[in-house]
mmCIF file of C-alpha atoms in Angstrom:
data_model
loop_
_atom_site.group_PDB
_atom_site.id
_atom_site.type_symbol
_atom_site.label_atom_id
_atom_site.label_comp_id
_atom_site.label_asym_id
_atom_site.label_seq_id
_atom_site.Cartn_x
_atom_site.Cartn_y
_atom_site.Cartn_z
ATOM 1 C CA MET Z 1 174.514 105.234 83.525
ATOM 2 C CA GLU Z 2 173.274 108.600 84.676
ATOM 3 C CA LYS Z 3 175.030 110.080 87.680
ATOM 4 C CA ILE Z 4 173.652 108.759 90.933
ATOM 5 C CA ASN Z 5 173.372 111.587 93.446
ATOM 6 C CA LEU Z 6 173.149 111.393 97.205
ATOM 7 C CA GLY Z 7 169.613 110.433 98.191
ATOM 8 C CA ALA Z 8 168.825 108.420 95.071
ATOM 9 C CA SER Z 9 167.151 105.007 95.274
ATOM 10 C CA ILE Z 10 169.087 102.169 93.657
ATOM 11 C CA ARG Z 11 169.037 98.410 93.253
ATOM 12 C CA ALA Z 12 172.402 96.673 93.568
ATOM 13 C CA ALA Z 13 173.526 93.046 93.394
ATOM 14 C CA GLY Z 14 176.981 91.644 93.991
ATOM 15 C CA LYS Z 15 179.259 90.095 96.556
ATOM 16 C CA LEU Z 16 179.812 91.140 100.136
ATOM 17 C CA ALA Z 17 183.495 91.456 100.947
ATOM 18 C CA PRO Z 18 185.060 91.751 104.423
ATOM 19 C CA VAL Z 19 186.942 94.959 105.211
ATOM 20 C CA PRO Z 20 187.971 94.459 108.860
ATOM 21 C CA GLU Z 21 190.170 97.550 108.826
ATOM 22 C CA ARG Z 22 187.140 99.811 108.256
ATOM 23 C CA PRO Z 23 184.428 100.748 110.757
ATOM 24 C CA HIS Z 24 181.630 99.153 108.692
ATOM 25 C CA LYS Z 25 183.556 95.821 108.413
ATOM 26 C CA ILE Z 26 181.911 94.718 105.141
ATOM 27 C CA GLU Z 27 181.204 96.321 101.755
ATOM 28 C CA LEU Z 28 179.310 95.410 98.629
ATOM 29 C CA HIS Z 29 181.176 94.884 95.347
ATOM 30 C CA PRO Z 30 178.323 95.326 92.854
ATOM 31 C CA SER Z 31 178.075 93.426 89.611
ATOM 32 C CA GLU Z 32 174.691 94.972 88.811
ATOM 33 C CA LEU Z 33 173.499 98.499 89.583
ATOM 34 C CA SER Z 34 170.315 100.231 88.477
ATOM 35 C CA LEU Z 35 168.767 103.585 89.336
ATOM 36 C CA ILE Z 36 165.235 103.346 90.739
ATOM 37 C CA GLY Z 37 164.497 106.880 91.918
ATOM 38 C CA GLU Z 38 166.526 109.917 90.870
ATOM 39 C CA CYS Z 39 167.500 112.586 93.375
ATOM 40 C CA PRO Z 40 168.549 116.089 92.229
ATOM 41 C CA PRO Z 41 171.587 117.898 93.681
ATOM 42 C CA ASP Z 42 169.382 120.182 95.828
ATOM 43 C CA TYR Z 43 168.507 117.257 98.135
ATOM 44 C CA PRO Z 44 168.383 118.878 101.626
ATOM 45 C CA LEU Z 45 170.242 116.056 103.368
ATOM 46 C CA GLN Z 46 173.909 116.146 102.506
ATOM 47 C CA LYS Z 47 176.877 114.280 103.976
ATOM 48 C CA LYS Z 48 177.611 116.990 106.502
ATOM 49 C CA ARG Z 49 176.110 116.632 109.968
ATOM 50 C CA HIS Z 50 172.889 118.632 110.195
ATOM 51 C CA SER Z 51 171.604 120.124 113.433
ATOM 52 C CA PHE Z 52 168.462 118.674 114.992
ATOM 53 C CA GLU Z 53 166.879 122.128 114.709
ATOM 54 C CA PHE Z 54 167.394 122.078 110.932
ATOM 55 C CA LEU Z 55 166.008 118.561 110.641
ATOM 56 C CA ARG Z 56 162.798 119.505 112.461
ATOM 57 C CA ASP Z 57 161.976 121.832 109.549
ATOM 58 C CA ILE Z 58 162.086 118.912 107.103
ATOM 59 C CA ALA Z 59 160.168 116.386 109.163
ATOM 60 C CA HIS Z 60 159.228 114.398 106.058
ATOM 61 C CA LEU Z 61 162.897 113.721 105.227
ATOM 62 C CA ARG Z 62 164.605 113.569 108.619
ATOM 63 C CA PRO Z 63 163.725 109.871 109.236
ATOM 64 C CA ARG Z 64 166.312 109.103 106.516
ATOM 65 C CA THR Z 65 169.171 110.451 108.620
ATOM 66 C CA ASN Z 66 171.315 108.150 110.753
ATOM 67 C CA ALA Z 67 170.240 109.693 114.055
ATOM 68 C CA LEU Z 68 166.501 109.607 113.408
ATOM 69 C CA GLY Z 69 166.746 106.201 111.777
ATOM 70 C CA VAL Z 70 168.435 104.807 114.872
ATOM 71 C CA MET Z 71 165.916 106.523 117.153
ATOM 72 C CA ASN Z 72 162.887 105.178 115.283
ATOM 73 C CA ARG Z 73 164.288 101.637 115.306
ATOM 74 C CA PHE Z 74 165.043 102.010 119.018
ATOM 75 C CA ARG Z 75 161.532 103.333 119.654
ATOM 76 C CA SER Z 76 160.046 100.271 117.948
ATOM 77 C CA LYS Z 77 162.151 97.851 119.980
ATOM 78 C CA MET Z 78 161.354 99.562 123.261
ATOM 79 C CA ALA Z 79 157.625 99.513 122.466
ATOM 80 C CA TYR Z 80 157.967 95.762 122.021
ATOM 81 C CA ALA Z 81 159.765 95.534 125.376
ATOM 82 C CA ILE Z 82 156.889 97.330 127.095
ATOM 83 C CA HIS Z 83 154.328 94.894 125.726
ATOM 84 C CA ARG Z 84 156.546 91.912 126.544
ATOM 85 C CA PHE Z 85 157.007 93.034 130.151
ATOM 86 C CA PHE Z 86 153.286 93.248 130.843
ATOM 87 C CA GLN Z 87 152.235 90.268 128.743
ATOM 88 C CA GLU Z 88 154.729 88.009 130.533
ATOM 89 C CA ARG Z 89 153.134 89.048 133.831
ATOM 90 C CA GLY Z 90 149.560 88.322 132.817
ATOM 91 C CA PHE Z 91 148.426 91.906 132.186
ATOM 92 C CA TYR Z 92 145.714 92.567 129.583
ATOM 93 C CA TYR Z 93 146.334 95.259 126.973
ATOM 94 C CA ILE Z 94 143.388 97.671 126.894
ATOM 95 C CA HIS Z 95 142.608 100.378 124.333
ATOM 96 C CA THR Z 96 141.140 103.307 126.228
ATOM 97 C CA PRO Z 97 139.277 106.075 124.346
ATOM 98 C CA ILE Z 98 141.026 109.076 122.852
ATOM 99 C CA ILE Z 99 137.823 111.142 123.043
ATOM 100 C CA THR Z 100 136.553 111.660 126.580
ATOM 101 C CA ALA Z 101 134.125 113.786 128.590
ATOM 102 C CA THR Z 102 136.298 113.750 131.742
ATOM 103 C CA ASP Z 103 139.539 115.394 132.819
ATOM 104 C CA ALA Z 104 141.667 112.833 134.675
ATOM 105 C CA GLU Z 105 144.232 115.351 135.881
ATOM 106 C CA GLY Z 106 141.949 118.295 136.631
ATOM 107 C CA ALA Z 107 144.386 120.728 135.042
ATOM 108 C CA GLY Z 108 141.983 121.926 132.359
ATOM 109 C CA GLU Z 109 144.640 121.838 129.627
ATOM 110 C CA GLN Z 110 142.601 119.772 127.175
ATOM 111 C CA PHE Z 111 141.845 120.018 123.474
ATOM 112 C CA TRP Z 112 138.154 120.515 122.791
ATOM 113 C CA VAL Z 113 136.583 118.074 120.307
ATOM 114 C CA THR Z 114 133.540 119.435 118.504
ATOM 115 C CA SER Z 115 131.545 119.242 115.287
ATOM 116 C CA PHE Z 116 130.132 122.751 115.761
ATOM 117 C CA ASP Z 117 130.385 125.395 113.076
ATOM 118 C CA LEU Z 118 132.573 127.761 115.068
ATOM 119 C CA LYS Z 119 130.958 130.742 113.319
ATOM 120 C CA ASN Z 120 127.556 129.675 114.599
ATOM 121 C CA VAL Z 121 127.924 127.900 117.960
ATOM 122 C CA PRO Z 122 124.525 127.132 119.554
ATOM 123 C CA VAL Z 123 123.892 128.901 122.856
ATOM 124 C CA LYS Z 124 121.364 128.151 125.574
ATOM 125 C CA GLU Z 125 120.883 130.436 128.574
ATOM 126 C CA ASP Z 126 124.082 132.318 127.700
ATOM 127 C CA LYS Z 127 126.139 129.098 127.624
ATOM 128 C CA VAL Z 128 127.334 126.858 124.831
ATOM 129 C CA ASP Z 129 124.653 124.216 124.261
ATOM 130 C CA PHE Z 130 126.786 121.087 124.155
ATOM 131 C CA GLU Z 131 123.685 118.898 123.944
ATOM 132 C CA GLN Z 132 123.620 119.839 120.262
ATOM 133 C CA ASP Z 133 127.215 118.751 119.712
ATOM 134 C CA PHE Z 134 128.105 115.422 118.108
ATOM 135 C CA PHE Z 135 128.369 113.482 121.377
ATOM 136 C CA GLY Z 136 125.653 115.423 123.216
ATOM 137 C CA ALA Z 137 128.175 116.719 125.743
ATOM 138 C CA GLN Z 138 131.422 118.677 125.899
ATOM 139 C CA THR Z 139 134.250 116.335 124.916
ATOM 140 C CA PHE Z 140 138.035 116.505 124.770
ATOM 141 C CA LEU Z 141 141.126 114.651 123.636
ATOM 142 C CA THR Z 142 142.221 112.540 126.586
ATOM 143 C CA VAL Z 143 145.073 113.490 128.908
ATOM 144 C CA SER Z 144 145.192 109.978 130.385
ATOM 145 C CA GLY Z 145 143.643 106.557 129.988
ATOM 146 C CA GLN Z 146 143.722 106.003 133.735
ATOM 147 C CA LEU Z 147 140.065 106.472 134.645
ATOM 148 C CA GLU Z 148 138.901 104.065 131.944
ATOM 149 C CA GLY Z 149 141.768 101.779 132.964
ATOM 150 C CA GLU Z 150 140.230 101.615 136.430
ATOM 151 C CA ILE Z 151 137.000 100.338 134.886
ATOM 152 C CA MET Z 152 138.840 97.488 133.204
ATOM 153 C CA ALA Z 153 141.055 96.679 136.193
ATOM 154 C CA THR Z 154 138.012 96.237 138.436
ATOM 155 C CA ALA Z 155 136.655 93.794 135.854
ATOM 156 C CA LEU Z 156 139.754 91.928 134.619
ATOM 157 C CA GLY Z 157 142.419 92.366 137.301
ATOM 158 C CA ASP Z 158 145.732 93.655 135.957
ATOM 159 C CA ILE Z 159 145.608 95.757 132.784
ATOM 160 C CA TYR Z 160 147.756 98.290 130.984
ATOM 161 C CA THR Z 161 147.197 100.960 128.376
ATOM 162 C CA PHE Z 162 149.765 102.189 125.882
ATOM 163 C CA GLY Z 163 148.488 104.889 123.604
ATOM 164 C CA PRO Z 164 148.387 108.571 122.659
ATOM 165 C CA THR Z 165 147.486 111.305 125.132
ATOM 166 C CA PHE Z 166 147.191 115.056 124.643
ATOM 167 C CA ARG Z 167 147.849 118.272 126.553
ATOM 168 C CA ALA Z 168 146.827 121.734 125.340
ATOM 169 C CA GLU Z 169 149.689 123.288 127.272
ATOM 170 C CA ASN Z 170 151.185 126.240 125.429
ATOM 171 C CA SER Z 171 154.762 125.268 126.216
ATOM 172 C CA ASN Z 172 157.760 125.249 123.892
ATOM 173 C CA THR Z 173 160.284 123.656 126.230
ATOM 174 C CA SER Z 174 162.531 120.742 125.303
ATOM 175 C CA ARG Z 175 160.427 118.456 127.525
ATOM 176 C CA HIS Z 176 156.893 119.237 126.356
ATOM 177 C CA VAL Z 177 154.802 118.248 123.345
ATOM 178 C CA ALA Z 178 151.057 118.355 122.738
ATOM 179 C CA GLU Z 179 150.753 114.685 121.743
ATOM 180 C CA PHE Z 180 152.662 111.880 123.425
ATOM 181 C CA TRP Z 181 152.288 108.199 124.256
ATOM 182 C CA MET Z 182 151.745 106.981 127.810
ATOM 183 C CA ILE Z 183 152.120 103.580 129.449
ATOM 184 C CA GLU Z 184 149.597 103.234 132.273
ATOM 185 C CA PRO Z 185 149.175 99.956 134.170
ATOM 186 C CA GLU Z 186 146.296 99.589 136.612
ATOM 187 C CA MET Z 187 146.114 96.732 139.128
ATOM 188 C CA ALA Z 188 143.191 95.515 141.227
ATOM 189 C CA PHE Z 189 143.831 94.358 144.810
ATOM 190 C CA CYS Z 190 146.954 96.528 144.789
ATOM 191 C CA ASP Z 191 148.176 99.150 147.261
ATOM 192 C CA LEU Z 192 150.874 101.815 146.973
ATOM 193 C CA ASP Z 193 153.665 99.455 148.072
ATOM 194 C CA ASP Z 194 152.718 96.960 145.334
ATOM 195 C CA ASP Z 195 152.553 99.826 142.849
ATOM 196 C CA MET Z 196 156.053 100.985 143.755
ATOM 197 C CA ARG Z 197 157.486 97.485 143.419
ATOM 198 C CA LEU Z 198 156.054 97.160 139.912
ATOM 199 C CA ALA Z 199 157.350 100.599 138.882
ATOM 200 C CA ASP Z 200 160.848 99.621 140.060
ATOM 201 C CA GLU Z 201 160.717 96.297 138.206
ATOM 202 C CA PHE Z 202 159.337 97.903 135.053
ATOM 203 C CA LEU Z 203 161.940 100.654 134.780
ATOM 204 C CA MET Z 204 164.860 98.310 135.419
ATOM 205 C CA TYR Z 205 163.471 95.866 132.872
ATOM 206 C CA LEU Z 206 163.382 98.588 130.215
ATOM 207 C CA PHE Z 207 166.908 99.774 130.986
ATOM 208 C CA ARG Z 208 168.294 96.228 130.875
ATOM 209 C CA PHE Z 209 166.437 95.541 127.629
ATOM 210 C CA ALA Z 210 167.979 98.638 126.041
ATOM 211 C CA LEU Z 211 171.477 97.556 127.086
ATOM 212 C CA GLU Z 212 171.143 93.884 126.202
ATOM 213 C CA SER Z 213 168.800 93.856 123.199
ATOM 214 C CA CYS Z 214 169.632 97.182 121.525
ATOM 215 C CA PRO Z 215 173.470 97.195 121.532
ATOM 216 C CA GLU Z 216 173.895 98.915 118.157
ATOM 217 C CA GLU Z 217 171.452 101.683 119.021
ATOM 218 C CA MET Z 218 172.969 102.219 122.463
ATOM 219 C CA LYS Z 219 176.466 102.331 120.944
ATOM 220 C CA PHE Z 220 175.288 105.029 118.532
ATOM 221 C CA PHE Z 221 173.741 107.071 121.342
ATOM 222 C CA ASN Z 222 176.861 106.669 123.448
ATOM 223 C CA GLU Z 223 179.183 107.820 120.652
ATOM 224 C CA ARG Z 224 177.072 110.412 118.869
ATOM 225 C CA ILE Z 225 174.495 111.776 121.315
ATOM 226 C CA GLU Z 226 175.853 111.677 124.866
ATOM 227 C CA ARG Z 227 179.042 110.163 126.207
ATOM 228 C CA LYS Z 228 178.654 107.780 129.156
ATOM 229 C CA ARG Z 229 175.014 107.056 128.297
ATOM 230 C CA ILE Z 230 175.685 103.318 128.498
ATOM 231 C CA GLU Z 231 177.596 103.765 131.738
ATOM 232 C CA THR Z 232 174.689 105.739 133.200
ATOM 233 C CA LEU Z 233 172.190 102.956 132.472
ATOM 234 C CA GLU Z 234 174.570 100.243 133.630
ATOM 235 C CA THR Z 235 175.037 102.056 136.935
ATOM 236 C CA LEU Z 236 171.295 102.538 137.314
ATOM 237 C CA VAL Z 237 170.343 98.879 136.796
ATOM 238 C CA LYS Z 238 172.774 97.934 139.566
ATOM 239 C CA SER Z 239 171.164 100.421 141.945
ATOM 240 C CA LYS Z 240 168.283 100.035 144.347
ATOM 241 C CA PHE Z 241 165.587 102.649 144.757
ATOM 242 C CA GLU Z 242 165.689 104.511 148.041
ATOM 243 C CA ILE Z 243 162.228 105.303 149.412
ATOM 244 C CA ILE Z 244 161.521 108.480 151.355
ATOM 245 C CA THR Z 245 158.381 110.416 152.203
ATOM 246 C CA TYR Z 246 157.623 113.837 150.809
ATOM 247 C CA THR Z 247 158.042 115.285 154.316
ATOM 248 C CA GLU Z 248 161.498 113.710 154.597
ATOM 249 C CA ALA Z 249 162.376 115.112 151.170
ATOM 250 C CA ILE Z 250 161.374 118.622 152.232
ATOM 251 C CA ASN Z 251 163.502 118.356 155.372
ATOM 252 C CA ILE Z 252 166.490 117.167 153.317
ATOM 253 C CA LEU Z 253 166.095 120.045 150.883
ATOM 254 C CA LYS Z 254 165.778 122.629 153.658
ATOM 255 C CA LYS Z 255 169.047 121.433 155.169
ATOM 256 C CA ALA Z 256 170.831 121.409 151.812
ATOM 257 C CA LYS Z 257 173.693 123.859 151.481
ATOM 258 C CA LYS Z 258 172.501 124.873 148.043
ATOM 259 C CA ALA Z 259 170.643 127.854 146.661
ATOM 260 C CA PHE Z 260 167.528 126.706 144.807
ATOM 261 C CA ASP Z 261 165.646 128.869 142.331
ATOM 262 C CA TYR Z 262 162.322 127.738 143.814
ATOM 263 C CA PRO Z 263 161.609 128.034 147.556
ATOM 264 C CA ILE Z 264 161.255 124.931 149.717
ATOM 265 C CA GLU Z 265 158.003 124.816 151.646
ATOM 266 C CA TRP Z 266 155.921 121.900 152.870
ATOM 267 C CA GLY Z 267 152.858 121.832 150.655
ATOM 268 C CA GLY Z 268 154.631 123.004 147.518
ATOM 269 C CA ASP Z 269 155.367 120.755 144.566
ATOM 270 C CA LEU Z 270 158.918 119.532 144.058
ATOM 271 C CA GLN Z 271 160.628 121.126 141.064
ATOM 272 C CA ALA Z 272 163.120 119.412 138.780
ATOM 273 C CA GLU Z 273 166.033 121.070 140.592
ATOM 274 C CA HIS Z 274 164.800 119.633 143.904
ATOM 275 C CA GLU Z 275 164.292 116.171 142.442
ATOM 276 C CA ARG Z 276 167.735 116.146 140.865
ATOM 277 C CA TYR Z 277 169.375 117.268 144.102
ATOM 278 C CA LEU Z 278 167.753 114.360 145.930
ATOM 279 C CA CYS Z 279 168.965 111.881 143.291
ATOM 280 C CA GLU Z 280 172.357 113.263 142.358
ATOM 281 C CA GLU Z 281 173.697 114.967 145.465
ATOM 282 C CA HIS Z 282 171.966 113.498 148.495
ATOM 283 C CA ILE Z 283 171.015 109.894 147.762
ATOM 284 C CA MET Z 284 173.383 109.497 144.808
ATOM 285 C CA GLY Z 285 170.990 107.251 142.949
ATOM 286 C CA PRO Z 286 167.318 106.676 142.069
ATOM 287 C CA VAL Z 287 164.683 107.463 144.671
ATOM 288 C CA MET Z 288 160.946 107.179 145.186
ATOM 289 C CA VAL Z 289 159.194 109.976 147.037
ATOM 290 C CA ARG Z 290 155.826 108.989 148.516
ATOM 291 C CA ASP Z 291 152.930 110.473 150.497
ATOM 292 C CA TYR Z 292 152.525 113.915 148.935
ATOM 293 C CA PRO Z 293 150.303 116.692 150.305
ATOM 294 C CA ARG Z 294 146.689 116.204 149.388
ATOM 295 C CA ARG Z 295 146.293 119.664 147.907
ATOM 296 C CA ILE Z 296 148.928 119.320 145.166
ATOM 297 C CA LYS Z 297 147.830 115.928 143.845
ATOM 298 C CA ALA Z 298 144.827 114.671 141.873
ATOM 299 C CA PHE Z 299 141.357 114.079 143.319
ATOM 300 C CA TYR Z 300 141.416 110.320 142.740
ATOM 301 C CA MET Z 301 144.403 109.600 145.019
ATOM 302 C CA ARG Z 302 143.716 107.742 148.275
ATOM 303 C CA LEU Z 303 143.704 109.928 151.370
ATOM 304 C CA ASN Z 304 146.140 108.753 154.039
ATOM 305 C CA ASP Z 305 145.120 108.395 157.686
ATOM 306 C CA ASP Z 306 146.727 111.729 158.584
ATOM 307 C CA GLY Z 307 144.146 113.546 156.453
ATOM 308 C CA LYS Z 308 146.893 115.733 154.978
ATOM 309 C CA THR Z 309 148.677 113.466 152.501
ATOM 310 C CA VAL Z 310 147.698 110.991 149.809
ATOM 311 C CA ALA Z 311 149.129 107.628 148.753
ATOM 312 C CA ALA Z 312 151.052 109.007 145.802
ATOM 313 C CA VAL Z 313 154.575 108.361 144.560
ATOM 314 C CA ASP Z 314 156.985 110.023 142.141
ATOM 315 C CA VAL Z 315 159.857 107.922 140.809
ATOM 316 C CA LEU Z 316 162.997 110.023 140.379
ATOM 317 C CA VAL Z 317 166.182 109.193 138.467
ATOM 318 C CA PRO Z 318 169.435 111.155 138.127
ATOM 319 C CA GLN Z 319 169.734 113.805 135.392
ATOM 320 C CA ILE Z 320 166.014 114.358 134.816
ATOM 321 C CA GLY Z 321 164.135 113.877 138.084
ATOM 322 C CA GLU Z 322 160.595 112.504 137.829
ATOM 323 C CA ILE Z 323 160.140 109.743 135.269
ATOM 324 C CA ILE Z 324 157.058 107.966 136.705
ATOM 325 C CA GLY Z 325 154.097 109.232 138.711
ATOM 326 C CA GLY Z 326 151.657 106.891 140.404
ATOM 327 C CA SER Z 327 149.234 106.402 143.254
ATOM 328 C CA GLN Z 328 146.829 104.159 145.051
ATOM 329 C CA ARG Z 329 143.352 105.228 143.993
ATOM 330 C CA GLU Z 330 140.667 106.248 146.459
ATOM 331 C CA GLU Z 331 138.396 103.179 146.537
ATOM 332 C CA ARG Z 332 136.101 104.396 149.362
ATOM 333 C CA LEU Z 333 132.995 106.062 147.972
ATOM 334 C CA ASP Z 334 132.509 108.499 150.850
ATOM 335 C CA MET Z 335 136.141 109.575 150.782
ATOM 336 C CA LEU Z 336 136.135 109.929 146.988
ATOM 337 C CA LYS Z 337 133.143 112.253 147.198
ATOM 338 C CA GLU Z 338 134.957 114.212 149.885
ATOM 339 C CA GLN Z 339 137.993 114.525 147.588
ATOM 340 C CA VAL Z 340 135.843 115.774 144.710
ATOM 341 C CA LYS Z 341 134.246 118.324 147.038
ATOM 342 C CA PHE Z 342 137.648 119.340 148.441
ATOM 343 C CA PHE Z 343 138.905 120.169 144.940
ATOM 344 C CA ASN Z 344 135.605 121.835 143.956
ATOM 345 C CA ILE Z 345 135.235 119.547 140.926
ATOM 346 C CA PRO Z 346 131.833 119.369 139.155
ATOM 347 C CA ASP Z 347 130.835 115.734 139.471
ATOM 348 C CA GLN Z 348 127.973 115.440 136.995
ATOM 349 C CA ASN Z 349 130.182 113.344 134.688
ATOM 350 C CA LEU Z 350 131.646 111.201 137.492
ATOM 351 C CA TRP Z 351 128.563 109.101 138.292
ATOM 352 C CA TRP Z 352 130.123 106.093 136.600
ATOM 353 C CA TYR Z 353 133.348 106.596 138.579
ATOM 354 C CA TYR Z 354 131.295 106.588 141.773
ATOM 355 C CA ASP Z 355 129.635 103.336 140.642
ATOM 356 C CA LEU Z 356 133.017 101.596 140.636
ATOM 357 C CA ARG Z 357 133.132 102.309 144.381
ATOM 358 C CA ARG Z 358 129.422 101.681 144.960
ATOM 359 C CA TYR Z 359 129.322 98.221 143.390
ATOM 360 C CA GLY Z 360 131.980 95.875 144.725
ATOM 361 C CA THR Z 361 134.809 98.308 145.376
ATOM 362 C CA VAL Z 362 138.375 97.029 145.572
ATOM 363 C CA PRO Z 363 141.741 98.622 146.401
ATOM 364 C CA HIS Z 364 143.626 99.401 143.208
ATOM 365 C CA ALA Z 365 146.648 101.386 142.069
ATOM 366 C CA GLY Z 366 148.646 102.324 138.994
ATOM 367 C CA PHE Z 367 151.192 104.657 137.482
ATOM 368 C CA GLY Z 368 152.056 106.467 134.272
ATOM 369 C CA LEU Z 369 155.291 106.548 132.277
ATOM 370 C CA GLY Z 370 155.697 108.968 129.393
ATOM 371 C CA PHE Z 371 157.209 106.893 126.586
ATOM 372 C CA SER Z 372 159.052 109.783 124.966
ATOM 373 C CA ARG Z 373 160.659 110.969 128.191
ATOM 374 C CA ALA Z 374 161.825 107.428 128.886
ATOM 375 C CA LEU Z 375 163.364 107.319 125.402
ATOM 376 C CA MET Z 376 165.062 110.653 126.039
ATOM 377 C CA TYR Z 377 166.610 109.288 129.195
ATOM 378 C CA MET Z 378 167.815 106.038 127.640
ATOM 379 C CA SER Z 379 169.210 107.690 124.496
ATOM 380 C CA GLY Z 380 170.554 110.931 125.952
ATOM 381 C CA MET Z 381 168.550 113.020 123.484
ATOM 382 C CA ALA Z 382 168.178 116.560 124.807
ATOM 383 C CA ASN Z 383 164.900 117.473 123.100
ATOM 384 C CA ILE Z 384 161.690 115.459 123.189
ATOM 385 C CA ARG Z 385 160.958 116.489 119.591
ATOM 386 C CA ASP Z 386 163.854 114.299 118.448
ATOM 387 C CA VAL Z 387 162.533 111.061 119.906
ATOM 388 C CA LEU Z 388 159.113 111.444 118.238
ATOM 389 C CA PRO Z 389 158.597 110.599 114.554
ATOM 390 C CA PHE Z 390 156.194 113.536 114.113
ATOM 391 C CA PRO Z 391 156.215 115.898 117.108
ATOM 392 C CA ARG Z 392 153.177 118.058 117.784
ATOM 393 C CA THR Z 393 153.977 121.352 119.496
ATOM 394 C CA PRO Z 394 152.357 124.830 119.643
ATOM 395 C CA ARG Z 395 152.004 126.187 116.085
ATOM 396 C CA ASN Z 396 153.535 123.052 114.614
ATOM 397 C CA ALA Z 397 151.620 120.088 113.187
ATOM 398 C CA LYS Z 398 153.706 119.237 110.127
ATOM 399 C CA PHE Z 399 152.938 116.076 108.230
#
């Protein structure tokens, strides 16, 4: 038979024999062996351990490596766990649109979707005439399924979305990609306290599932990616979330005997270094920070009675900081309009959102969990590109 090189595809038949003294415990003693697909000696994946940076340049072959193979199997199992969690609790799985005419976050970092010939874009009164575009309006790739999720929650009760979202943020950090999957439950007749309880239950469910139902994958991560990864999750599932207000968090940080890179001021957003200090050095465990200043949160969040803060929460865990962001939505029509005005948001495309409050409004709340960041935390992977099968980043859309 021709020489079988590393990377070749073969068919083998024989007997499995125990080898308890070896790490793999069993081996195949073949009685039949045939070559299916040849592989030349210049195959890029050799027996040596390749860096993750190298593997990102051969995205079409890297799923064949041990590390990416384990990660993709783990990703599949954890996706199943997400569906199981919500389905067991009576939530309905909703597919929200990828193409949208609204910006849920108000950040403006959206990808424009158009059928225009970019060499001949129609203009009307010195502005792009979007009425001539495919959808008759300016449209984008969605940054969140939340707003459409609110539509379904006010009709069905408890729903969740789990699908791709997009950000046109020109960032090349280890935590950012342009395309990522989000889990976003939305619950009718739900306030911020209910929302926080579900977020706690959901996270702990996922961590326990990883430990109990993915032992081989977690062992691999613990031995090959980050030592004490299993211990970290085991400690976390035994913990209880502390709950503090944003104002309390600011006071804690101001009293901290630590030099932060970013200044601590009431009204400013908490940075990762602040969040990690709260988790790792002050509370020594997971924490939820609630009631953020109105100005630094989204327009749809419910205004608290003090007129300065909104019913928002960030769920923080050691080592990374924020892992979940959520809020009670503003269900009062007059207050929602005031929020839109406060943020100077054009509301011509929000008439339908107003209708949800005009016709049978109901308190409702929800949160968002970035699937890839959750996988990073559970696996110990340092770069978000290595938990995605095909990462999309600035100037990179391979395969």
